XYZ file of N, CA and C in Angstrom:
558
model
N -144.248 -8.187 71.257
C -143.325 -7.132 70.886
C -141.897 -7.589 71.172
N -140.573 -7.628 70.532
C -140.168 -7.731 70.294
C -138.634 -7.057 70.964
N -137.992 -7.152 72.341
C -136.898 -6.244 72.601
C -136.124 -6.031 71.659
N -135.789 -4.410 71.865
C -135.295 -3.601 71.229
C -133.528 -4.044 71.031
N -132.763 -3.801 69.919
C -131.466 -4.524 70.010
C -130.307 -3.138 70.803
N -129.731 -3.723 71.680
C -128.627 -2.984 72.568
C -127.567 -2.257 71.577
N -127.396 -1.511 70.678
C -126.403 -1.576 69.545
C -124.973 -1.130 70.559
N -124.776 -0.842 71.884
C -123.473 -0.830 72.650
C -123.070 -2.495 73.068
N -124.165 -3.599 73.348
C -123.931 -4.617 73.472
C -123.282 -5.493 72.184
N -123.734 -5.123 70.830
C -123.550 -5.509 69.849
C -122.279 -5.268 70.337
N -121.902 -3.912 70.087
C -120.056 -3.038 69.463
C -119.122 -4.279 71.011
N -119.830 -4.816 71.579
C -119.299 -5.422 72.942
C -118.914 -6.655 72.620
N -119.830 -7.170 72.094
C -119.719 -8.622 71.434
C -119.035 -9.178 70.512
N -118.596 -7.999 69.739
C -118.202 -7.905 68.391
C -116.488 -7.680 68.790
N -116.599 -6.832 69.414
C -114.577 -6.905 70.175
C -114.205 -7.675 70.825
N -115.311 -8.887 71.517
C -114.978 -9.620 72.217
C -114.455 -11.385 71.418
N -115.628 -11.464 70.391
C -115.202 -11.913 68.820
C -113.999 -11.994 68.107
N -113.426 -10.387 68.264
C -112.441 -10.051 67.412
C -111.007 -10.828 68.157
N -111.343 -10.004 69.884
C -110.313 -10.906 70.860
C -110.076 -12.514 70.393
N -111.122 -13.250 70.477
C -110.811 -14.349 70.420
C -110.815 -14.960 69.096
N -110.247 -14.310 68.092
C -109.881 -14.991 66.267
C -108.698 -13.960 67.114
N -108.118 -12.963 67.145
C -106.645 -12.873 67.413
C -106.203 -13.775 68.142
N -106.547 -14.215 69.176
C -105.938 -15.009 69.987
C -105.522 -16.497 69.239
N -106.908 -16.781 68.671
C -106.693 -18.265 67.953
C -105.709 -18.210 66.556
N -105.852 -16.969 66.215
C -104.594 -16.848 64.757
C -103.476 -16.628 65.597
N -102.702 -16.107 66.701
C -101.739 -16.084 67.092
C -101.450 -17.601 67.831
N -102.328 -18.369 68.574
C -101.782 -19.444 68.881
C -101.631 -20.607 67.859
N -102.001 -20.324 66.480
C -101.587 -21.047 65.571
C -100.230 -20.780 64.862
N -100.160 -19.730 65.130
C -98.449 -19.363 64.514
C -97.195 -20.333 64.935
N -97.300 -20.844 65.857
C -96.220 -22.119 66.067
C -96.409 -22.769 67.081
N -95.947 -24.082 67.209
C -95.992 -25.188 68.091
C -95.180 -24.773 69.000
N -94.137 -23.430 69.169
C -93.607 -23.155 70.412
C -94.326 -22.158 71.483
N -94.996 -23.071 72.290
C -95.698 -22.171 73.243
C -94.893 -20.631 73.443
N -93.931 -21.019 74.348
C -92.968 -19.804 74.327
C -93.319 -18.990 73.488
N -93.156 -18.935 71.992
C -93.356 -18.085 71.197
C -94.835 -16.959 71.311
N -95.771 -17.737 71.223
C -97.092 -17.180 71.139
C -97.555 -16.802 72.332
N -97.369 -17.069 73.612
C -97.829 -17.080 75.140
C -97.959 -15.575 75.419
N -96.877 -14.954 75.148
C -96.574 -13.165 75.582
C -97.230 -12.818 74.598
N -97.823 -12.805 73.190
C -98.726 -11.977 72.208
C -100.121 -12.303 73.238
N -100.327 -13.350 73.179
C -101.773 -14.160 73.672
C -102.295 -13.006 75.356
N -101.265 -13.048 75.899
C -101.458 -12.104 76.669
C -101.510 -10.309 76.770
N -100.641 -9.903 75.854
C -100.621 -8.347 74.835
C -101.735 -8.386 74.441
N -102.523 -9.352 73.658
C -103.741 -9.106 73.479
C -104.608 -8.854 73.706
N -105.011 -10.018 75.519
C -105.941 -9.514 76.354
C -105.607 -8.062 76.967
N -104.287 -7.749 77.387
C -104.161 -6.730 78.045
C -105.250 -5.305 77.177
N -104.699 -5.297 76.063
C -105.191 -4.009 74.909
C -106.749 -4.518 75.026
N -107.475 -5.220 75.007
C -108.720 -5.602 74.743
C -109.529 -5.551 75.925
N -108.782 -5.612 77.370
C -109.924 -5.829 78.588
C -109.262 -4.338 79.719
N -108.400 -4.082 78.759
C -107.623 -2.836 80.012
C -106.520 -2.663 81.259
N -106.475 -4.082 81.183
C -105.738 -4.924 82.208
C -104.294 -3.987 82.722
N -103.867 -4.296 83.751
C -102.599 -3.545 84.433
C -101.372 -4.235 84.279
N -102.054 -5.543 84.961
C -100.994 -6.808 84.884
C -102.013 -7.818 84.351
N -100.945 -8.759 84.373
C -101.404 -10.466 83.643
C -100.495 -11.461 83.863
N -100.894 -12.291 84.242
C -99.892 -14.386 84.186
C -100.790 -14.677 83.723
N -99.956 -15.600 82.639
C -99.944 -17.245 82.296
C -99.320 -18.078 83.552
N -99.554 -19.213 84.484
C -98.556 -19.637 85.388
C -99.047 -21.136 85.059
N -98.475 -22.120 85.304
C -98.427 -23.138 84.734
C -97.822 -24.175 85.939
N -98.786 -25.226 86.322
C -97.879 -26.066 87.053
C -97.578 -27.439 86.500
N -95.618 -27.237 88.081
C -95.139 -28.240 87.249
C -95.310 -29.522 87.767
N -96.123 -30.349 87.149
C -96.640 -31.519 87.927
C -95.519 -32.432 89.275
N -94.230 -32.402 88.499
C -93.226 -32.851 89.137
C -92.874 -32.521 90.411
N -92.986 -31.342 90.782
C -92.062 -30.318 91.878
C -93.598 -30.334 92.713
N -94.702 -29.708 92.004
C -95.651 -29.049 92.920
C -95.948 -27.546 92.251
N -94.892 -27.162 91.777
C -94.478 -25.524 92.026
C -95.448 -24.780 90.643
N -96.101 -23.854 91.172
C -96.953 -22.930 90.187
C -95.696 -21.871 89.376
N -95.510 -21.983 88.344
C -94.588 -20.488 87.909
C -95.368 -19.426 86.743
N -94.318 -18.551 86.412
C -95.057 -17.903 85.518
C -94.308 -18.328 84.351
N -95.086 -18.550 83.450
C -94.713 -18.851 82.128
C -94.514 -17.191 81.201
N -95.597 -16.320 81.375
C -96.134 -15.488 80.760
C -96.359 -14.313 81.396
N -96.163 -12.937 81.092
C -96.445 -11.773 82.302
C -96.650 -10.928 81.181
N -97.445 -9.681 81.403
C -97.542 -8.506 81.286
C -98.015 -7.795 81.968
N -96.626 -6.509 82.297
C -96.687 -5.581 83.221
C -95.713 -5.867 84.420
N -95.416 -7.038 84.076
C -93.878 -7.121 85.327
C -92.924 -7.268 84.686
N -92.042 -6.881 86.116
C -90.243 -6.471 85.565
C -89.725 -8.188 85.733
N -88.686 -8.268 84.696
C -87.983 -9.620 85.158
C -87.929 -10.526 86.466
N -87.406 -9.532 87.502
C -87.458 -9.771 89.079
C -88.718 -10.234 89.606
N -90.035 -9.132 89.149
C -91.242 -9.391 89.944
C -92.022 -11.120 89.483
N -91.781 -10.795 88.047
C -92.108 -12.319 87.200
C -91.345 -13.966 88.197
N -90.030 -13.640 88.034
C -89.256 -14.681 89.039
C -89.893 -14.795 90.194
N -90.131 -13.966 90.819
C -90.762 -13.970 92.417
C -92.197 -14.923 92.143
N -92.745 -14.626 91.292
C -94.055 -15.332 91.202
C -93.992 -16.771 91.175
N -93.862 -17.802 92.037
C -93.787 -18.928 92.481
C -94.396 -18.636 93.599
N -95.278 -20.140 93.473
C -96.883 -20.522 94.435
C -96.457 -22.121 94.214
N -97.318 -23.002 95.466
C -97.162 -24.507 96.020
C -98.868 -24.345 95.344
N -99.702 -25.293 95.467
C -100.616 -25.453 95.476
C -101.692 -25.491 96.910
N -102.727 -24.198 96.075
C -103.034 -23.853 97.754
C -103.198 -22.492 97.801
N -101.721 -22.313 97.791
C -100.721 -21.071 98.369
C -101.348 -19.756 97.358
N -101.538 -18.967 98.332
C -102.736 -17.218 97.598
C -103.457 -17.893 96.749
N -104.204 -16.493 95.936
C -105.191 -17.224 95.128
C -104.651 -17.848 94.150
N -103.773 -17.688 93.178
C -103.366 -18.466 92.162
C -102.912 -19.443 92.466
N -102.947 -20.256 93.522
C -102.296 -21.574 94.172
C -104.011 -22.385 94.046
N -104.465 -21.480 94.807
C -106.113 -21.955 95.267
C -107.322 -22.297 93.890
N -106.918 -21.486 92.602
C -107.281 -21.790 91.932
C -106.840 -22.636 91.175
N -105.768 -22.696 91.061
C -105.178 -24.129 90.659
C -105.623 -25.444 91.192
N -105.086 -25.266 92.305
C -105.517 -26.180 93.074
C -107.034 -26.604 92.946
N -108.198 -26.099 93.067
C -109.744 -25.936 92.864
C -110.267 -26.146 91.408
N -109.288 -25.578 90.756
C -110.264 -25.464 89.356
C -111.092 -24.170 89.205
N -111.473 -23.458 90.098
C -112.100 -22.566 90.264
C -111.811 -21.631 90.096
N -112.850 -20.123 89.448
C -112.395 -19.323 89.146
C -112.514 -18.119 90.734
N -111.415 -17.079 90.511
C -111.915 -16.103 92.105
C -111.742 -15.041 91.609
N -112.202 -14.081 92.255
C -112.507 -12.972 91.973
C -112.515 -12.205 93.073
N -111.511 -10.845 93.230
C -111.381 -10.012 94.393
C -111.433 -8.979 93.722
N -112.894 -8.194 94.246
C -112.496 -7.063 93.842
C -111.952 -5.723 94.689
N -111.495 -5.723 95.879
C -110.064 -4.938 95.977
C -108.845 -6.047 96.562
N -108.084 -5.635 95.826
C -106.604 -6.762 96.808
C -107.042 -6.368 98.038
N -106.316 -4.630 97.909
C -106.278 -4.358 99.515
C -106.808 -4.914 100.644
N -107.735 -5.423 100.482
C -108.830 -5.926 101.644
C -108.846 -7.527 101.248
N -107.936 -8.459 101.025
C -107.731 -9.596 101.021
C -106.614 -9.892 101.793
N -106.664 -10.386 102.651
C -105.553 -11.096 103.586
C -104.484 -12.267 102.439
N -105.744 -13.289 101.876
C -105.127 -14.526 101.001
C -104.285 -13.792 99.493
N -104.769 -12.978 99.379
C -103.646 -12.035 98.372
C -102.126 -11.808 98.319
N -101.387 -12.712 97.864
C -100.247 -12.477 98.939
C -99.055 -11.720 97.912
N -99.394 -11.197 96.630
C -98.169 -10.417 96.215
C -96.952 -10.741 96.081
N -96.964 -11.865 95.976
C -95.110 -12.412 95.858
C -94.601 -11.802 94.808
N -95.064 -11.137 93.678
C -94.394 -10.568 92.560
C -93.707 -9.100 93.398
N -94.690 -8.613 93.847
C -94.177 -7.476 95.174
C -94.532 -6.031 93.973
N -95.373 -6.834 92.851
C -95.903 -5.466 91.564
C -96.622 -4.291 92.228
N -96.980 -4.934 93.030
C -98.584 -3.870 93.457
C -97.892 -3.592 95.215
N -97.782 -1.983 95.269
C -97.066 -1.284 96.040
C -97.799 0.087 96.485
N -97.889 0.380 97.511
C -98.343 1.978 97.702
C -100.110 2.139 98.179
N -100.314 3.287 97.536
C -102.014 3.561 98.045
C -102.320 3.834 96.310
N -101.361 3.918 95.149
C -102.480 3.894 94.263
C -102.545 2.354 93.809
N -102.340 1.278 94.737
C -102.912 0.023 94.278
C -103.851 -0.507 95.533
N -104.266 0.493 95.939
C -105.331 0.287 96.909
C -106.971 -0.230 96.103
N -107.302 0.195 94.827
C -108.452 -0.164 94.287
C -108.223 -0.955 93.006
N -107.313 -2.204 93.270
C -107.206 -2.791 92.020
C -108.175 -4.123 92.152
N -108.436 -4.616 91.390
C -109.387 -6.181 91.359
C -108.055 -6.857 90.996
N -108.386 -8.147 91.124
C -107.769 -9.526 90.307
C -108.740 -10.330 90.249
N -108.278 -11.035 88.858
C -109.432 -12.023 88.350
C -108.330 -13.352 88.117
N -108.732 -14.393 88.098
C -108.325 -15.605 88.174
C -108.910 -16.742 87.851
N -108.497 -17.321 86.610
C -108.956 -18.111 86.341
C -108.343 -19.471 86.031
N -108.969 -20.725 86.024
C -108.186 -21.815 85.876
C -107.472 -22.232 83.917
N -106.668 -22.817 83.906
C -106.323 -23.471 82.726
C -106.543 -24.640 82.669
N -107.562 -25.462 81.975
C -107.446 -26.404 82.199
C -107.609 -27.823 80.713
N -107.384 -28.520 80.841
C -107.313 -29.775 80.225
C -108.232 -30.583 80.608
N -109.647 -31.051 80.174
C -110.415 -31.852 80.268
C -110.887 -31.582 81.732
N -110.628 -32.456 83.307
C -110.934 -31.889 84.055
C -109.683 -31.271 85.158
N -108.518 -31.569 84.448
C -107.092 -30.985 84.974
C -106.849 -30.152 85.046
N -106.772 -29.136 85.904
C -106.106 -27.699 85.980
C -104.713 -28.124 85.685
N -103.924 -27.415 84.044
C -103.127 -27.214 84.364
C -102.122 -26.043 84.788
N -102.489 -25.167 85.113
C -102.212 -23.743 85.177
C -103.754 -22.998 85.160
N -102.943 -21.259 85.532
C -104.475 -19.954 85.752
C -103.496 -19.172 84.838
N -104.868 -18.208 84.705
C -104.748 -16.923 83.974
C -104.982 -15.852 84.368
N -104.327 -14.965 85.068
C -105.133 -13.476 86.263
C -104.699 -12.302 85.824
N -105.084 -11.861 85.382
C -105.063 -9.837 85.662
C -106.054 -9.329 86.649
N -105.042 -7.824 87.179
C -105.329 -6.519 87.913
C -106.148 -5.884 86.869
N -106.769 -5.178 87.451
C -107.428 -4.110 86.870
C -107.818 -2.793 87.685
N -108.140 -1.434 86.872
C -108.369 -0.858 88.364
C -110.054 -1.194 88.591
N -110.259 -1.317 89.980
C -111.607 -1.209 90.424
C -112.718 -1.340 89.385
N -113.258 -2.505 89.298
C -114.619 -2.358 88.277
C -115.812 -2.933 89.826
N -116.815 -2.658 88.927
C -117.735 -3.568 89.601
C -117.965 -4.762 89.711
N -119.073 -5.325 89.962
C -119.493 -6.890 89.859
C -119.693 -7.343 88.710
N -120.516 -6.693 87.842
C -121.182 -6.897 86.577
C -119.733 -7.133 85.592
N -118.990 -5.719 85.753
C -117.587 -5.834 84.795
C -117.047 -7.039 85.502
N -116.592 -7.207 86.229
C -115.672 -8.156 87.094
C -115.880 -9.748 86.249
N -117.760 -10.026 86.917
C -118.059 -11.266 85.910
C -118.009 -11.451 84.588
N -118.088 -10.403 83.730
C -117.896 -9.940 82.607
C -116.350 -10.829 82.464
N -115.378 -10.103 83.280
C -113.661 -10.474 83.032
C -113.457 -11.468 83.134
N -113.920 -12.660 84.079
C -113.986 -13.952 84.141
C -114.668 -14.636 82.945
N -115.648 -14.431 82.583
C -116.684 -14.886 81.540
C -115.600 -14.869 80.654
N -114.864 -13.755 79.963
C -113.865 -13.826 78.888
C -112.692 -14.223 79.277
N -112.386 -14.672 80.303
C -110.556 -14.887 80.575
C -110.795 -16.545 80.676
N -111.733 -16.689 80.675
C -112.002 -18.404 80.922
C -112.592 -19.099 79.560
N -112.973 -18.414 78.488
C -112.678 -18.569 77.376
C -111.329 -18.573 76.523
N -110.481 -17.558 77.002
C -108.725 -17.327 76.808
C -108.071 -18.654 76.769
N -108.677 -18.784 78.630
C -108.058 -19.815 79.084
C -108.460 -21.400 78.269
N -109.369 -21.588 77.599
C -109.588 -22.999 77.281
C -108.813 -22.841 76.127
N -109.058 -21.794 75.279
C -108.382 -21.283 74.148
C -106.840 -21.593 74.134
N -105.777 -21.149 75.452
C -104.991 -21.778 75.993
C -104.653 -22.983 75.917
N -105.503 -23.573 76.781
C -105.270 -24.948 76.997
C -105.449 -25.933 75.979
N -105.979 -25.615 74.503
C -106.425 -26.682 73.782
C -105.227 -26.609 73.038
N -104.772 -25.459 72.639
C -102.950 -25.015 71.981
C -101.824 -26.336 72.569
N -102.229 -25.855 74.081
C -101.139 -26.387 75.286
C -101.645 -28.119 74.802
N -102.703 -28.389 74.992
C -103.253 -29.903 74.545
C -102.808 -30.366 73.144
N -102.422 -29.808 71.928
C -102.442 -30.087 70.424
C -100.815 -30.438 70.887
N -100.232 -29.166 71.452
C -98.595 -29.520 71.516
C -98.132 -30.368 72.104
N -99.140 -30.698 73.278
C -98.763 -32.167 74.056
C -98.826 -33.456 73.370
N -99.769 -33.120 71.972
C -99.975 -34.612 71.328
C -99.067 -34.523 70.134
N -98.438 -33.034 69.827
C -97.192 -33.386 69.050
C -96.294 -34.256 69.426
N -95.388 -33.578 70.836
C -94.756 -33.972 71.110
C -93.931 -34.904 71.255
N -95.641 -35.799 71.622
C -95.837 -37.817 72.285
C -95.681 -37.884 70.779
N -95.941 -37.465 69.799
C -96.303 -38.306 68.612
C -94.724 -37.934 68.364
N -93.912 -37.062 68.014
C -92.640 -37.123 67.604
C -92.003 -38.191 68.609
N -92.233 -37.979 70.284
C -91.189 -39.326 70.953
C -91.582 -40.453 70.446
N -92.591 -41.012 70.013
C -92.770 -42.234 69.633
C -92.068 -42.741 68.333
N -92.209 -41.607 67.376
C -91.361 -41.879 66.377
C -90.221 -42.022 66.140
């Protein structure tokens, strides 16, 4: 006999689909990262529910993690977001490759808020998810949104899709790197 088909898993699969052909038609719109980085992220936000979001990107030179990309922070909080490698989780996942997953800040010590976004008692039940960017086996940058409070199941769920984003990301970030070399050479 034959399990029965989930038709809420379908309608699940099917937006999750849709997410990622928007994402890939918007990172084809131009070779200027800049340009496409803030849609790429508008996107996930509307599609997973998200509060906040980085793109952060390190710069091999310095050390220094920044944000390339935000939604849901003010100019100021975005600037503040500089990490060493290591340093809170978006340092640690960089650093690692690895993806982390907290599901309340509040109760994370290594959480360290340098954006200074998340304030008060109604960000007492938010998650962050975090994931790496990477290039073959190079982290070069993560990808993290807040959310409020999900469970485990949703949580892995958010990773499962933000780490698809993220390669999605990185292969854009990889095509423009081989423009680039190919225009300096010429």
């Amino acid at each position: 006999m034959e399990p029965k088909a989930d038709p809420g898993n379908y309608q699940g699969k099917i937006e999750e689909l849709s997410l990622f052909l928007e994402i890939s038609q918007i990172l084809d719109q131009s070779l200027d990262l800049k340009q496409v980085i803030q849609p790429v992220l508008t996107a996930v936000a509307d599609s997973l529910g998200m509060l906040r979001g980085t793109i952060t990107l390190l710069n091999r030179k310095t050390g220094e993690i920044f944000i390339e990309a935000a939604y849901g922070l003010i100019p100021t909080e975005r600037e503040r977001g500089r990490y060493r490698l290591g340093e809170g989780i978006t340092g640690k996942v960089t650093q690692s490759g690895q993806a982390m997953v907290i599901p309340r800040i509040s109760e994370e010590p290594e959480f360290l808020n340098k954006t200074g976004a998340r304030r008060g008692r109604q960000y007492q039940d938010i998650s962050f998810v975090c994931v790496p960017v990477k290039i073959g086996n190079e982290t070069i940058g993560a990808l993290s949104m807040d959310r409020e409070f999900a469970g485990d199941s949703k949580l892995q769920e958010d990773v499962r899709i933000l780490t698809v984003v993220a390669s999605l990301i990185a292969q854009a970030v990889k095509i423009r790197q081989s423009v680039m070399e190919e225009r300096e050479q010429l």
